Amino acid sequence: MFAYIIRRILSTIPVMLLVALFVFSLLYIAPGDPAAIIAGDQATPADVERIRESLGLDRPFLVRFFDWFWHVLHGDLGTSIFTNLPVTHMIAQRIEPTVSLLILTLLLSLSFAIPMGVVAAWKHGTWIDRTVMMTAVVGFSTPVFVIGYVLAYVFALRLDWLPVQGFTSIEQGAWPFLRNLILPSVSLGLIYMALIARITRATMLDVLSQDYVRTAKAKGVGQTGILFVHALKNAAVPIVTIVGIGFAALIGGAVVTESVFAIPGLGRLTVDAILRRDYPVIQGVVLLFSFVYVLINLGVDLLYTLFDPRIRY
Amino acid sequence: MDRRGFLKTAAIAATGALAAPRLSLAADSKTLRFVPQANLANLDPIWTTQYVVRNGSLLIWDTLFGVDDQLNPKPQMVESWENSPDFKTWTFRLRPGLKFHDNEPVLAKDVVASIRRWQVRDAPMGLPIKKATDALEVVDDQTFRFRLNRPYSKMLFALGKSSSPCLFIMPERMALTDPFKQITEYVGSGPMRFKRDEWVPGAKAVFEKFDGYTPRAEKANWLSGGKRINFDRIEWQIVPDGATAAAALQNGEVDWLETPISDLYPLLQKAPHIKVDISDPLGNIGSFRINHLYPPFNDVRARRAVQIALSQEDYMEAVVGDDASLWKTLPGFFTPNTPLYTEVGGEPLKGKRDYEGAKKLLAEAGYKNEPVILLVATDVPITKAEGDVTADLLKRIGMNVQYQALDWGTVGQRRASKEPPDKGGWNIFHTWHAGADCVNPAPYTALDASGDTAWFGWPKSDLVEAKIAEWFAASDFAAEKAAIDALNKAAMDDVVYIPTGFFQFKQAWRDNLSGVVKAPFPVFWDVTKA
């Protein structure tokens, strides 16, 4: 197992290399010019050109790529064209809000989605099942920003229970931290919740028709034990898979959620960097997201062995 | 208690418990929470000319002169000055007691270094002064002098102009930085110091009151007079979504929005505890920018064809909406309600629009349905609205328009291209100019008609250039006005660009703030919070 983990981690290196080359090439061919944005509307074309030169944007593609890549190999993701701050510093400033948002969303979604899916499967064909599935359809088909605006209107503007926007670090207390994240997490989590609830229901329906469940019932095992101990564990592999895949959607959704709720996270950093063509920041953040996604896939693979002892690496 | 009764009681209790920590807490009256027009991504007001950077810099750095609400330059860091009758020698003395945020005194050598860095980047005024300068010298610690080889009567306006880049005075060590590279520290002598340790670009910027700042005795008026700050901290909160920013203001989470989105003006006007008013009395001028280098618009008849068909009402309604108090038609190039405003020569933009006349002019210009490349920055609501109107207008007069939907970053790159339109160049793009930059020809780069060195579109008109030179040489208001009247007519005749109208935006603030004024930039001095 340990050797497998090491192999998988090593296998991320060529993946990251390809991602780096792909992202760098994509940005190189993409239109847009940070020098023109820096210079502003009043600047002359000559000024724009001088700024481009000072930023090294006039150098050939390969020179720029290898220069950047050499620094990445040394742990230096470069310096933002606009803020003149190290990209690692900018990422460090933004990582807590995004990680907090994603973890809370994950916890909220799993806490509601799995019981919902299990109960829907158990009460298959009843009004409970239909209600759960209808909720899932609504959650899945409503855009994150619509949910965000509705929640902010009701819970912030009308009821004044929660703030409209912003982020407070956990260092300033659990409640200030949570109150800023509740609405964004619910907004972002609904789609994820819907996805997991549907998969849980479908998988549980399959598992509940298995012989060993009938045997457990015949042996007098209680309904809760059958559902959450015997059946859910065997339904876990597809659920874990969809949790992993859905995480990518969650990262994408975080970009929108962070904009709607003005959370200073990595999603907003990415959007701002793309709009300004802040190449070092875009490259740094995309590399980071790719690395995280590779790690999540590794985590999912390892979880398989926990839920299904037949799986060995 | 039955089941229903229990549930009802539990719901009321839960609601009460959640409502208890009410969030719209009385805000600290010594902290102002301000939402700026855009993200403050850096703070070098010479390296970049973005207005949000200029606005932040006005807190950190002081200026030699500052304009008041009549656009008259008034002394700010300068205590006294004198000029020779021929306007060739200018000597300035600094106010005593000026200090930088590192407590070092402000000296003439800092001023001279700052002027030199600014001159390189300020094409409209700084560069011409640099070219006219025989010597810029430190006389003593408090005094510096320009010795020019030709008269320059607009010196005070140049040193105090509010358009980017402004002449901000920095310590010499910072001012010696290459003007095309960013400074690495933010030390000024303005009323607030920048809290770099709390800066999260794209999210928050914090300014802290500088106790070593000595305001002038006069009452503050825009960038002139005593800049008295009544807050210990001014927090700039970047809220990228306009609806969220408006909701945050309503909820008391922020105190002041510099530019709420226009769709939400009616909502904010009705909201309790919110005040809404015009932000900038000088407003903005919409711009239909034409590439003069290539057909069909290298022929003035094609440019005039668009000019006589263009309806400013259509543009303004698309940009601002149906609140007619926020816009007006503009048969001229200069900012309405300012001393030099004129409509001389503006007839082509007045009256019924003439589509048939436009078609005839296009035919005379030899237009044969060639594609006309229209660059539209669809991520900027103003340019998107203008682009949509233009596409419709060009079709109406029989032009083959190719609408290229891009983001502003790409338009910024494409518009600099002098390649032919079918090889990556362009024919038309839209932007707008701050009214503060259009009060006279000095900061008005869009009116420059020097050809190859002019602003994007590269218009060339010797008459326009001659009239601009006349204005610079004018020594009294009557002569300035005569030059501007002639300039307006010449620029209209040659169609340097087509103004699409004059429009204004609003700002909104909580009613516990007082002292918020209308200006082309947020004025924080004399604002108080109850």
mmCIF file of C-alpha atoms in Angstrom, chain A residues 41, chain B residues 284-292 294 296-316 319 330 332-333 349 353 355 358 362 372-376 382-397 399-403 408 411 415 426-433 438 444 446-448 455-459 491-492 494-503:
data_model
loop_
_atom_site.group_PDB
_atom_site.id
_atom_site.type_symbol
_atom_site.label_atom_id
_atom_site.label_comp_id
_atom_site.label_asym_id
_atom_site.label_seq_id
_atom_site.Cartn_x
_atom_site.Cartn_y
_atom_site.Cartn_z
ATOM 1 C CA ASP A 41 -6.777 54.392 -21.047
ATOM 2 C CA ASN B 284 -18.307 60.979 -18.415
ATOM 3 C CA ILE B 285 -18.270 61.305 -22.187
ATOM 4 C CA GLY B 286 -19.042 58.209 -24.240
ATOM 5 C CA SER B 287 -16.686 57.597 -27.138
ATOM 6 C CA PHE B 288 -17.168 56.094 -30.605
ATOM 7 C CA ARG B 289 -13.513 55.624 -31.462
ATOM 8 C CA ILE B 290 -12.628 55.290 -35.134
ATOM 9 C CA ASN B 291 -9.479 53.929 -36.754
ATOM 10 C CA HIS B 292 -8.356 56.679 -39.144
ATOM 11 C CA TYR B 294 -7.784 52.197 -42.938
ATOM 12 C CA PRO B 296 -13.560 53.120 -44.997
ATOM 13 C CA PHE B 297 -12.816 55.532 -42.138
ATOM 14 C CA ASN B 298 -9.579 56.939 -43.521
ATOM 15 C CA ASP B 299 -11.946 59.003 -45.665
ATOM 16 C CA VAL B 300 -13.531 61.820 -43.669
ATOM 17 C CA ARG B 301 -16.788 61.379 -45.616
ATOM 18 C CA ALA B 302 -17.220 57.888 -44.137
ATOM 19 C CA ARG B 303 -16.585 59.276 -40.645
ATOM 20 C CA ARG B 304 -19.107 62.047 -41.256
ATOM 21 C CA ALA B 305 -21.624 59.482 -42.500
ATOM 22 C CA VAL B 306 -21.626 57.818 -39.102
ATOM 23 C CA GLN B 307 -21.607 61.186 -37.336
ATOM 24 C CA ILE B 308 -24.809 62.457 -38.989
ATOM 25 C CA ALA B 309 -26.624 59.158 -38.386
ATOM 26 C CA LEU B 310 -25.550 58.596 -34.797
ATOM 27 C CA SER B 311 -28.261 59.192 -32.208
ATOM 28 C CA GLN B 312 -26.807 60.103 -28.826
ATOM 29 C CA GLU B 313 -30.202 59.478 -27.233
ATOM 30 C CA ASP B 314 -30.000 55.826 -28.292
ATOM 31 C CA TYR B 315 -26.547 55.467 -26.768
ATOM 32 C CA MET B 316 -27.401 57.171 -23.529
ATOM 33 C CA VAL B 319 -25.845 53.029 -21.216
ATOM 34 C CA LEU B 330 -23.400 66.434 -26.185
ATOM 35 C CA GLY B 332 -19.180 68.939 -28.479
ATOM 36 C CA PHE B 333 -16.053 67.398 -27.043
ATOM 37 C CA LEU B 349 -24.786 65.767 -33.840
ATOM 38 C CA ARG B 353 -30.625 61.702 -37.783
ATOM 39 C CA TYR B 355 -29.615 57.760 -42.593
ATOM 40 C CA ALA B 358 -25.144 58.809 -44.424
ATOM 41 C CA LEU B 362 -20.562 56.320 -47.704
ATOM 42 C CA VAL B 372 -16.182 46.859 -40.579
ATOM 43 C CA ILE B 373 -14.573 45.371 -37.480
ATOM 44 C CA LEU B 374 -16.313 46.515 -34.294
ATOM 45 C CA LEU B 375 -14.479 45.522 -31.088
ATOM 46 C CA VAL B 376 -16.893 45.217 -28.165
ATOM 47 C CA ILE B 382 -21.051 50.554 -20.818
ATOM 48 C CA THR B 383 -19.039 49.368 -23.808
ATOM 49 C CA LYS B 384 -21.363 46.426 -24.334
ATOM 50 C CA ALA B 385 -24.378 48.755 -24.496
ATOM 51 C CA GLU B 386 -22.572 51.163 -26.823
ATOM 52 C CA GLY B 387 -21.394 48.322 -29.047
ATOM 53 C CA ASP B 388 -24.920 46.969 -29.433
ATOM 54 C CA VAL B 389 -26.238 50.377 -30.485
ATOM 55 C CA THR B 390 -23.378 50.825 -32.931
ATOM 56 C CA ALA B 391 -23.968 47.445 -34.557
ATOM 57 C CA ASP B 392 -27.574 48.444 -35.154
ATOM 58 C CA LEU B 393 -26.606 51.920 -36.409
ATOM 59 C CA LEU B 394 -24.067 50.609 -38.917
ATOM 60 C CA LYS B 395 -26.556 48.111 -40.297
ATOM 61 C CA ARG B 396 -29.108 50.891 -40.721
ATOM 62 C CA ILE B 397 -26.732 52.878 -42.896
ATOM 63 C CA MET B 399 -22.478 48.870 -43.456
ATOM 64 C CA ASN B 400 -21.287 45.293 -43.159
ATOM 65 C CA VAL B 401 -20.498 45.227 -39.462
ATOM 66 C CA GLN B 402 -18.540 42.408 -37.839
ATOM 67 C CA TYR B 403 -19.317 42.482 -34.136
ATOM 68 C CA TRP B 408 -11.762 44.441 -22.016
ATOM 69 C CA VAL B 411 -9.849 45.048 -26.553
ATOM 70 C CA ARG B 415 -6.915 48.535 -30.145
ATOM 71 C CA TRP B 426 -9.931 47.074 -36.066
ATOM 72 C CA ASN B 427 -12.222 49.841 -37.316
ATOM 73 C CA ILE B 428 -14.233 50.862 -34.256
ATOM 74 C CA PHE B 429 -14.160 50.343 -30.507
ATOM 75 C CA HIS B 430 -15.989 52.029 -27.663
ATOM 76 C CA THR B 431 -14.807 53.520 -24.427
ATOM 77 C CA TRP B 432 -15.633 56.566 -22.344
ATOM 78 C CA HIS B 433 -13.636 59.456 -20.967
ATOM 79 C CA CYS B 438 -12.144 66.606 -20.939
ATOM 80 C CA TYR B 444 -7.476 65.229 -23.163
ATOM 81 C CA ALA B 446 -8.446 61.387 -26.919
ATOM 82 C CA LEU B 447 -8.540 64.712 -28.775
ATOM 83 C CA ASP B 448 -4.888 64.589 -29.790
ATOM 84 C CA TRP B 455 -4.224 58.018 -29.078
ATOM 85 C CA PHE B 456 -5.669 54.763 -30.512
ATOM 86 C CA GLY B 457 -7.238 55.432 -33.900
ATOM 87 C CA TRP B 458 -4.359 57.764 -34.750
ATOM 88 C CA PRO B 459 -6.364 60.740 -36.092
ATOM 89 C CA ALA B 491 -12.409 68.221 -34.314
ATOM 90 C CA MET B 492 -16.080 67.903 -35.312
ATOM 91 C CA ASP B 494 -12.523 66.127 -39.070
ATOM 92 C CA VAL B 495 -14.429 63.657 -36.825
ATOM 93 C CA VAL B 496 -11.467 62.925 -34.532
ATOM 94 C CA TYR B 497 -13.914 60.714 -32.648
ATOM 95 C CA ILE B 498 -17.663 60.837 -32.076
ATOM 96 C CA PRO B 499 -18.969 61.662 -28.595
ATOM 97 C CA THR B 500 -21.940 59.421 -27.806
ATOM 98 C CA GLY B 501 -23.259 61.642 -25.027
ATOM 99 C CA PHE B 502 -22.622 62.866 -21.506
ATOM 100 C CA PHE B 503 -23.631 60.657 -18.615
#
